[in-house]
Short mmCIF file of C-alpha atoms and ligand atoms in Angstrom, two decimals:
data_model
loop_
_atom_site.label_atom_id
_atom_site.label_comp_id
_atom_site.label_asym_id
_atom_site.label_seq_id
_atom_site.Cartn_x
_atom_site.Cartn_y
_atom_site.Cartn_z
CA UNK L 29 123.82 103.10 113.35
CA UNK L 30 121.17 105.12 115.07
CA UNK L 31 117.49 104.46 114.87
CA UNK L 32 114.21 105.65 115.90
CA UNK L 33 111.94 102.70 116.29
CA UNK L 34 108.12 103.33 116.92
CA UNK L 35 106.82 100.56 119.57
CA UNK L 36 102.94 99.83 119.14
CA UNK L 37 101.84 97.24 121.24
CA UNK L 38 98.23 97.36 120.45
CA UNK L 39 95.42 94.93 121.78
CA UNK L 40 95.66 91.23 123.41
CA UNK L 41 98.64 89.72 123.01
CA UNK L 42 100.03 92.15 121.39
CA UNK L 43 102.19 93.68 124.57
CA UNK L 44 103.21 90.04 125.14
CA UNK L 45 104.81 89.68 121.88
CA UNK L 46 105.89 93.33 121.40
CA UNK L 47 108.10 92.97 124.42
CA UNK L 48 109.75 89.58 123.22
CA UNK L 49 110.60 91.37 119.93
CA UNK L 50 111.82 94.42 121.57
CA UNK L 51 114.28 92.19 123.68
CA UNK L 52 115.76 91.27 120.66
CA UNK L 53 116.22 94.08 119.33
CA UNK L 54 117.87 96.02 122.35
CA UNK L 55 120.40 92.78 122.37
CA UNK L 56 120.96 93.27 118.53
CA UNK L 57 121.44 97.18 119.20
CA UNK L 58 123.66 96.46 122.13
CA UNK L 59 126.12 93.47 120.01
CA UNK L 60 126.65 95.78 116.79
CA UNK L 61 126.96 99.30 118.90
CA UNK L 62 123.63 100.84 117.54
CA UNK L 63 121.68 103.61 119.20
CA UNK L 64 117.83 102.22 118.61
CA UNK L 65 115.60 105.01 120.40
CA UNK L 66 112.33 103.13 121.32
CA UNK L 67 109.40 104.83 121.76
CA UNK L 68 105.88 103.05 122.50
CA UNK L 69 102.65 104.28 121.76
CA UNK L 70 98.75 103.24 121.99
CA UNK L 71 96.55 101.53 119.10
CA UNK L 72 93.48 99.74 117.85
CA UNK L 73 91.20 98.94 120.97
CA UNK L 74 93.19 100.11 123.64
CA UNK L 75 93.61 103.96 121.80
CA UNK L 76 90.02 104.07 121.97
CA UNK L 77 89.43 103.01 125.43
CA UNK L 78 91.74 105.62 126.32
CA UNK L 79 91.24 108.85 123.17
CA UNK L 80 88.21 107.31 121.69
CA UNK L 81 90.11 106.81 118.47
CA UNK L 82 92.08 103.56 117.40
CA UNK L 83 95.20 106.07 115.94
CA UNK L 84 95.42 109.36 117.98
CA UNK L 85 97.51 112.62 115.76
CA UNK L 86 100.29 112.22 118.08
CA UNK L 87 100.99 108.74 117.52
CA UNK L 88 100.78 109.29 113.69
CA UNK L 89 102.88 111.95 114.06
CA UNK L 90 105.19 109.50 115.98
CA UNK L 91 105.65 106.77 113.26
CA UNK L 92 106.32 109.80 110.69
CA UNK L 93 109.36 110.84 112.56
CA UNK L 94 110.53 107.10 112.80
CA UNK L 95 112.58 104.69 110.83
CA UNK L 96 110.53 101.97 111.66
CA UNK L 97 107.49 100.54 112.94
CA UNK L 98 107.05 97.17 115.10
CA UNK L 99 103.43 96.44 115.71
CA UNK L 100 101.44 93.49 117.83
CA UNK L 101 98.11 93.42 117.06
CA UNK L 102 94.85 95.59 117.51
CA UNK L 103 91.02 94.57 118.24
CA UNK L 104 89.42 91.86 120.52
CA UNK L 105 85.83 91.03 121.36
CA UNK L 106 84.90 94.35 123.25
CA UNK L 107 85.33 96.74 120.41
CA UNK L 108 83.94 93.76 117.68
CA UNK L 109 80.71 95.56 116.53
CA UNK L 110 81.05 95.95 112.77
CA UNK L 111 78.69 98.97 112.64
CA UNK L 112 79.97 100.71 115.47
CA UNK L 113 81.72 103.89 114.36
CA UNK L 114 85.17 104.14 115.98
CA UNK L 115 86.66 100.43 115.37
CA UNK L 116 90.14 99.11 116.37
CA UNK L 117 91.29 98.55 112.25
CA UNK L 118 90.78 102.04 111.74
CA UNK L 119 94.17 102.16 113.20
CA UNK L 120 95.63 99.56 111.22
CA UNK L 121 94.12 101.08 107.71
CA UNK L 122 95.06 104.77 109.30
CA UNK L 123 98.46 104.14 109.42
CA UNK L 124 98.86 102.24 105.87
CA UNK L 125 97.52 105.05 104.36
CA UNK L 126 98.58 108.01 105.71
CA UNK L 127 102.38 106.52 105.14
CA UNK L 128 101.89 105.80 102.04
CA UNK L 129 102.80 102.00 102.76
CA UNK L 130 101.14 100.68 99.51
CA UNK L 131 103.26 97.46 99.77
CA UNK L 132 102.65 94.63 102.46
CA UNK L 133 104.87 91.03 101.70
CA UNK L 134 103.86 88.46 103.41
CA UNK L 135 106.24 85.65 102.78
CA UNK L 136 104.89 82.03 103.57
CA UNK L 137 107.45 80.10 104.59
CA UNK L 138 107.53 76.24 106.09
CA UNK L 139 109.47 74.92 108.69
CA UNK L 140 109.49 71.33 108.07
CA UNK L 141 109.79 70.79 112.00
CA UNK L 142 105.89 72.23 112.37
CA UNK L 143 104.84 70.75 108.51
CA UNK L 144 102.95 68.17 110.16
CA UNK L 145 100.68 70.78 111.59
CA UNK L 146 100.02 71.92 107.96
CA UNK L 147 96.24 71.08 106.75
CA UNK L 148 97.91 69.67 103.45
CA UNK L 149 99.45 66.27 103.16
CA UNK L 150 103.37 66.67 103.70
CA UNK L 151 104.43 65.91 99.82
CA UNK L 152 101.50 68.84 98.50
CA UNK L 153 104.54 70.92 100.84
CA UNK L 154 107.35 69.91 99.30
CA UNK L 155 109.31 73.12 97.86
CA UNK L 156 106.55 75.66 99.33
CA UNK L 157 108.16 79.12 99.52
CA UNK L 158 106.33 82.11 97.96
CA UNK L 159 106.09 85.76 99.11
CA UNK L 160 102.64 87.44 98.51
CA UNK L 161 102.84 91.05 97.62
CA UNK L 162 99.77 92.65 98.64
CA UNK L 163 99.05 96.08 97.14
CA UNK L 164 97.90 98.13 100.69
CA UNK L 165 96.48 101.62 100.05
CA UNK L 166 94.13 101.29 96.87
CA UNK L 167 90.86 99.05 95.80
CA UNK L 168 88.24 98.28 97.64
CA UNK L 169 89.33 99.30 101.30
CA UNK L 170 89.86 103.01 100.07
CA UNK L 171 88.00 103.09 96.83
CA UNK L 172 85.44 106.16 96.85
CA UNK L 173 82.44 106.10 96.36
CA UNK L 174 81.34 103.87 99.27
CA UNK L 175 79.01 103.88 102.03
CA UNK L 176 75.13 103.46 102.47
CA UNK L 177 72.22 105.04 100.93
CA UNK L 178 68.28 105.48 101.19
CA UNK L 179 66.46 106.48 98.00
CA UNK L 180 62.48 106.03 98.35
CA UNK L 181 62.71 103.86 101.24
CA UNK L 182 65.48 101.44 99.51
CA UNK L 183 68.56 100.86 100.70
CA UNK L 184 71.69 100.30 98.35
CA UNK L 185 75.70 100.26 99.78
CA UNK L 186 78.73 100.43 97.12
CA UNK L 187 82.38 100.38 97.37
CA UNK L 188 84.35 101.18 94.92
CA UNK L 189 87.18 99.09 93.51
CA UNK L 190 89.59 102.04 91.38
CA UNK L 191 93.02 101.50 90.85
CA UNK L 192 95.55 104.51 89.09
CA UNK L 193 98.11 103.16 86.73
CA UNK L 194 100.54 104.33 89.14
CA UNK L 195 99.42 102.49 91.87
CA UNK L 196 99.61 99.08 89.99
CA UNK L 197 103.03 100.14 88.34
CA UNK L 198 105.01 101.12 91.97
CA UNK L 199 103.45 97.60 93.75
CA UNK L 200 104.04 95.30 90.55
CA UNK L 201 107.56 96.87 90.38
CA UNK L 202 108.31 95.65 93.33
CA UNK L 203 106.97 91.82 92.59
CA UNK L 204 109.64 91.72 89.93
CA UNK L 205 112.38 93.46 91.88
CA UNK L 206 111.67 90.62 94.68
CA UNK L 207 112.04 87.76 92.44
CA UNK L 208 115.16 88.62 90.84
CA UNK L 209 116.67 87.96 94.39
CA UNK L 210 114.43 84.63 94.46
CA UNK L 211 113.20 81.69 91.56
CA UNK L 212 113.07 84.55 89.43
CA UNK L 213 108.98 84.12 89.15
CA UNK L 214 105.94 86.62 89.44
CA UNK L 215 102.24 85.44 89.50
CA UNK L 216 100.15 88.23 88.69
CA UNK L 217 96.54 87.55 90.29
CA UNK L 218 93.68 89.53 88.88
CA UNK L 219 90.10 88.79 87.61
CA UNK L 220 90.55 89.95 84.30
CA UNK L 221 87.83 88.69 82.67
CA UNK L 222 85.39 90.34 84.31
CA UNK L 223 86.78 93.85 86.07
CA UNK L 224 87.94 96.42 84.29
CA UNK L 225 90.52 97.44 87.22
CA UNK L 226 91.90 93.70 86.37
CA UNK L 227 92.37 94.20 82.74
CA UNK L 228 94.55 97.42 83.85
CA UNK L 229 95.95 95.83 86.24
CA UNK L 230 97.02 93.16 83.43
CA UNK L 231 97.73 95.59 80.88
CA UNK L 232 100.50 97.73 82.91
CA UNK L 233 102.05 94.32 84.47
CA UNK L 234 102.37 92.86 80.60
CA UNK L 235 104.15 95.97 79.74
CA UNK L 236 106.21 96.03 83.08
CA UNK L 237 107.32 92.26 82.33
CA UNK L 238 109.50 93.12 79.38
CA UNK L 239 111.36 95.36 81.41
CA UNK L 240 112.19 92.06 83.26
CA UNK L 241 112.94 89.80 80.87
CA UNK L 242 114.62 87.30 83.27
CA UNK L 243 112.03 86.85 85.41
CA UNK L 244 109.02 84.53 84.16
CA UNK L 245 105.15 86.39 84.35
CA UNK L 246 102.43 84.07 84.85
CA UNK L 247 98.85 85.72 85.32
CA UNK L 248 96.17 84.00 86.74
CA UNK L 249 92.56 84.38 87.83
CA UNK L 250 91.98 85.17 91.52
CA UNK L 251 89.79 82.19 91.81
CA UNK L 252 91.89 79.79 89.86
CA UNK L 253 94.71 81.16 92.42
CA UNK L 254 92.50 80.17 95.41
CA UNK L 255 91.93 76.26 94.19
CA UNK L 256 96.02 76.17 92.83
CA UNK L 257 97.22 77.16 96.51
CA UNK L 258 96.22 74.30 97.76
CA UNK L 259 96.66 71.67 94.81
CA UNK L 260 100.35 72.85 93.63
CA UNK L 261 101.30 75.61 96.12
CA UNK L 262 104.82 74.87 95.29
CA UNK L 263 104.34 76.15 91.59
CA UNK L 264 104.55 79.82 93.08
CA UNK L 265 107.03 82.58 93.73
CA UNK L 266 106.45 86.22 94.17
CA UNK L 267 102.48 86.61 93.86
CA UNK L 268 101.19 90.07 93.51
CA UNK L 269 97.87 91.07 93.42
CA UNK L 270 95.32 94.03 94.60
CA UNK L 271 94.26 94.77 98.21
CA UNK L 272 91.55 92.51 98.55
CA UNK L 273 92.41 89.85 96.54
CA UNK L 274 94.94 89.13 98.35
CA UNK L 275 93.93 90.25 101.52
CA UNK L 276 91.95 86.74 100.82
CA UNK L 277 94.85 84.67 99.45
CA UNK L 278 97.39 85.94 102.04
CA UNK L 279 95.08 84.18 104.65
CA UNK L 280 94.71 80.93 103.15
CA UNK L 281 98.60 80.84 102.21
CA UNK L 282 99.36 81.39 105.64
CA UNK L 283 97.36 78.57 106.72
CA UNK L 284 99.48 76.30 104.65
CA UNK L 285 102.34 76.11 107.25
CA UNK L 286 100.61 74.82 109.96
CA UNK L 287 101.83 77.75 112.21
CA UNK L 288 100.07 81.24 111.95
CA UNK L 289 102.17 81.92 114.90
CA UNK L 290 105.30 82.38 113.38
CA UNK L 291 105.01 84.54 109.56
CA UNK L 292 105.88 88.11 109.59
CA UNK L 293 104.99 90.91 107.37
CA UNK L 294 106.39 94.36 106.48
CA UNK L 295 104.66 97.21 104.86
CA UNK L 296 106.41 99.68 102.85
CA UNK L 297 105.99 102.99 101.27
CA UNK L 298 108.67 104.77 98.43
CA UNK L 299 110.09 106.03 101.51
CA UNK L 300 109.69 106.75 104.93
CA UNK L 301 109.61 104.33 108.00
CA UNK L 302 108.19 100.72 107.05
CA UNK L 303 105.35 99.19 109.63
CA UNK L 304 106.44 95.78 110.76
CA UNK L 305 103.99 93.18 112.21
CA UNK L 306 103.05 89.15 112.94
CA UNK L 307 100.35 88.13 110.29
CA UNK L 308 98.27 86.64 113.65
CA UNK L 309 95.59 88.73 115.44
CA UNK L 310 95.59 89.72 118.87
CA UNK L 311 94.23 86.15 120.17
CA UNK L 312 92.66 87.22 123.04
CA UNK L 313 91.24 84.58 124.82
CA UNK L 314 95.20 83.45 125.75
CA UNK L 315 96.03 87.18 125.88
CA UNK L 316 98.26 87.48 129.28
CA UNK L 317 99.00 83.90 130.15
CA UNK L 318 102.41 83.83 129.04
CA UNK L 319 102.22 81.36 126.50
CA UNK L 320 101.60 83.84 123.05
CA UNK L 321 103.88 82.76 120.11
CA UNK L 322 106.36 85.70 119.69
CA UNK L 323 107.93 83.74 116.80
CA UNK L 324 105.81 85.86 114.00
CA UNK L 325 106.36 89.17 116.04
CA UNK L 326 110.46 88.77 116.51
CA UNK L 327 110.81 87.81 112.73
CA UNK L 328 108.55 90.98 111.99
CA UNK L 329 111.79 92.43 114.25
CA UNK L 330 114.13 90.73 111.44
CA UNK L 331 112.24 92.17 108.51
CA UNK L 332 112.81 95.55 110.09
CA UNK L 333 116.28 95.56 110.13
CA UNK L 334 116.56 94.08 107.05
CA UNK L 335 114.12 95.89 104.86
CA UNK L 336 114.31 99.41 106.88
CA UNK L 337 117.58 99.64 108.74
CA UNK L 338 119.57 97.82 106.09
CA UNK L 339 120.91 94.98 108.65
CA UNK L 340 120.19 92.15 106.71
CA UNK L 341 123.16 90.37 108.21
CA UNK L 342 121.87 90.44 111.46
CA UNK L 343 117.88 89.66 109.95
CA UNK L 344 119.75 86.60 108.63
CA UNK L 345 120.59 85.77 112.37
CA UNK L 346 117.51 86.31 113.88
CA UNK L 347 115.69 84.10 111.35
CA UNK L 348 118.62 80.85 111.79
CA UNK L 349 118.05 81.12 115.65
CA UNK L 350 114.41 80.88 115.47
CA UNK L 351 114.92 78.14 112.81
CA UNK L 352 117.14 76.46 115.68
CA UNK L 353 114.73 76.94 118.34
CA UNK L 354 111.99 75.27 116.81
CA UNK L 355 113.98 72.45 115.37
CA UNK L 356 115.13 72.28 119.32
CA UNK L 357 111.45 72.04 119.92
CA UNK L 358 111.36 74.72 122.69
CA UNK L 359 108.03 76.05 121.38
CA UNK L 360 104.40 77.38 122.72
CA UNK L 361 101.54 75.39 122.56
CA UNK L 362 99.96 77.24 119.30
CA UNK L 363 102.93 74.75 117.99
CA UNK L 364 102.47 71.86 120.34
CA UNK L 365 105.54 72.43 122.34
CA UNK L 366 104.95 73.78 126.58
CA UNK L 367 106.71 76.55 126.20
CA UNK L 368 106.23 80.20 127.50
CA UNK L 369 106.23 82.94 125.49
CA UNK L 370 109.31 84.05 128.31
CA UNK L 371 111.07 81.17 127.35
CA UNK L 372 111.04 80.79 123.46
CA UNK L 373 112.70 84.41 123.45
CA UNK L 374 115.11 83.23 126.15
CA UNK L 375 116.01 80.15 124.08
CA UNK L 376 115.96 82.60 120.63
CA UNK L 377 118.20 85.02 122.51
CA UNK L 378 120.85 82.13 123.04
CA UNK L 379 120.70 80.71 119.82
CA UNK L 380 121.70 84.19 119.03
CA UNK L 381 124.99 84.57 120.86
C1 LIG G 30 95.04 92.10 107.36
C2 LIG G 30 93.74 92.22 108.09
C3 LIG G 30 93.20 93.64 107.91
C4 LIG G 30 92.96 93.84 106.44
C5 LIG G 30 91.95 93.96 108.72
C6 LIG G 30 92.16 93.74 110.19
C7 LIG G 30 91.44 95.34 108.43
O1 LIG G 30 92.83 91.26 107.66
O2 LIG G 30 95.97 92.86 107.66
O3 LIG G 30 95.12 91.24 106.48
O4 LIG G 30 91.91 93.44 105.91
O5 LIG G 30 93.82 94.40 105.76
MG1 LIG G 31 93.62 89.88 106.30
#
């Protein structure tokens, strides 16, 4: 198949990792006979360094024409002001929006090998293996009206937490859709007793849930969620909830595996290319020594083909050699092992062959 792949390296690490990933994906092109056209492009702190924007026209324009998206990570401690204007997210939140990628999963997945990293107690682990699905283009991070004001000498700031019916509909679609191919569970997370975006939110998924009558609904309060994630994190599935929300509960799900290093996300839109990146930031006080964790970034790689090229066979493959290379132990230091970032590829590259 031929593809047109969108490269954006971004800030810190992120080259590092972006590199590792592409490897694998030129040796997956070059097994199976596909044409992947690579492109790379700037964002985040090192667009603005350069444009004095975090997501320049032309690279939007770039990621339109693609199939796909692989991305490192943007930001780092020179561009960290939070009231400066031009910030290295803007890229991030740029790109989500104007493609339309209103769905980010962000599976959370433990590899008993690393477990023992984990902040819970290994039998609180036992059967952990839930997929968040974070709605990624409404609420509070696009909301209007927000910003600051001055009225006699006062100041007051709002943001404004609005969700469409359609918005909740397409994104808790998708939760069900997702666990019909898994335990056949959805969690809906909301805070329905107190916002009235929540009790839409509940209302729509309620009527959504009949048209899924195999799969079990569940809804549950955002802060109950929080406390059950780490007493019975096993009791979940597919959780879906609104862009904050579970901006929050994505982070402390991750956490749960030990190993920030090595958990992927996609983010998709109804159609178009999906944007493809390692749930880790750009870490850069290790940023070009060699020894950054390109687990999370080359299993982004997988969740491209899979979810945007349709090569779930060869996803599959991907994810059972970096299964065997961490069982082998051949890891970087973010997972106690003393390996480079050079060498976990090599070793993922022939577990792959
Ligand atoms: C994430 C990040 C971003 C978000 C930041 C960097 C804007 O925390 O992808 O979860 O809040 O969405
Ligand atoms: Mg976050």
């Amino acid at each position: 198949m031929n593809a047109k792949i969108v490269l954006l390296p971004g800030d810190g690490i992120g080259p590092e990792i972006t590199a590792a990933a592409h490897q694998v994906l030129e040796f997956i092109a070059k097994r199976g006979s596909h044409r992947f056209e690579f492109s790379e492009y700037l964002i985040g702190g090192c667009s603005i360094d350069r444009y004095g924007v975090a997501l320049t026209e032309e690279t939007l324009e770039a990621c339109k024409q693609s199939d796909a998206i692989l991305l490192g990570a943007v930001g780092g401690p020179k561009w960290d002001n939070p009231a400066a204007p031009v910030r290295p997210e803007q890229g991030l939140l740029g790109l989500r929006k104007s493609l339309g990628l209103f769905a980010n999963l962000r599976p959370v997945k433990i590899y008993p090998k690393l477990a023992g990293a984990s902040p819970l107690r290994p039998e609180r682990l036992a059967g952990v293996d839930m997929i968040i699905v974070r709605e990624l283009t409404g609420g509070l991070y696009f909301g209007q009206p927000r910003g600051r004001f001055v009225t006699d000498g006062r100041e007051k700031a709002i943001d404004t937490l609005e969700y469409h019916d359609y918005e909740i509909d397409r994104i808790v679609r998708m939760a069900f859709d997702l666990a019909r191919g898994r335990r056949k569970k959805v969690t809906s997370v909301d805070k329905a007793n107190v916002l009235e975006s929540s009790r839409l939110w509940r209302a729509i998924t309620v009527e959504i849930g009949k048209e899924y009558p195999d799969v079990t609904l569940e809804h549950a309060l955002v802060d109950s969620v929080a406390m059950r994630l780490v007493a019975n994190p096993s009791s979940f599935d597919v959780v879906v909830s609104e862009n904050l929300f579970a901006d929050i509960l994505s982070d402390e799900a991750a956490i749960l595996t030990g190993s920030l290093g090595v958990l992927p996300s996609a983010s998709l839109g109804s159609s178009g290319p999906g944007m493809y990146e390692p749930i880790h930031g750009s870490a850069p006080d290790i940023a070009g020594k060699g020894i950054a964790d390109p687990i999370g970034t080359i299993v982004s790689a997988a969740f491209l083909l899979r979810y945007s090229l349709k090569l779930g066979t060869e996803a599959a493959q991907i994810e059972a050699a970096v299964e065997k290379t961490i069982e082998d132990g051949c890891t970087t230091p973010d997972l106690g092992g003393s390996c480079s970032t050079a060498q976990v590829t090599e070793a993922i590259l022939r577990n792959l062959q």
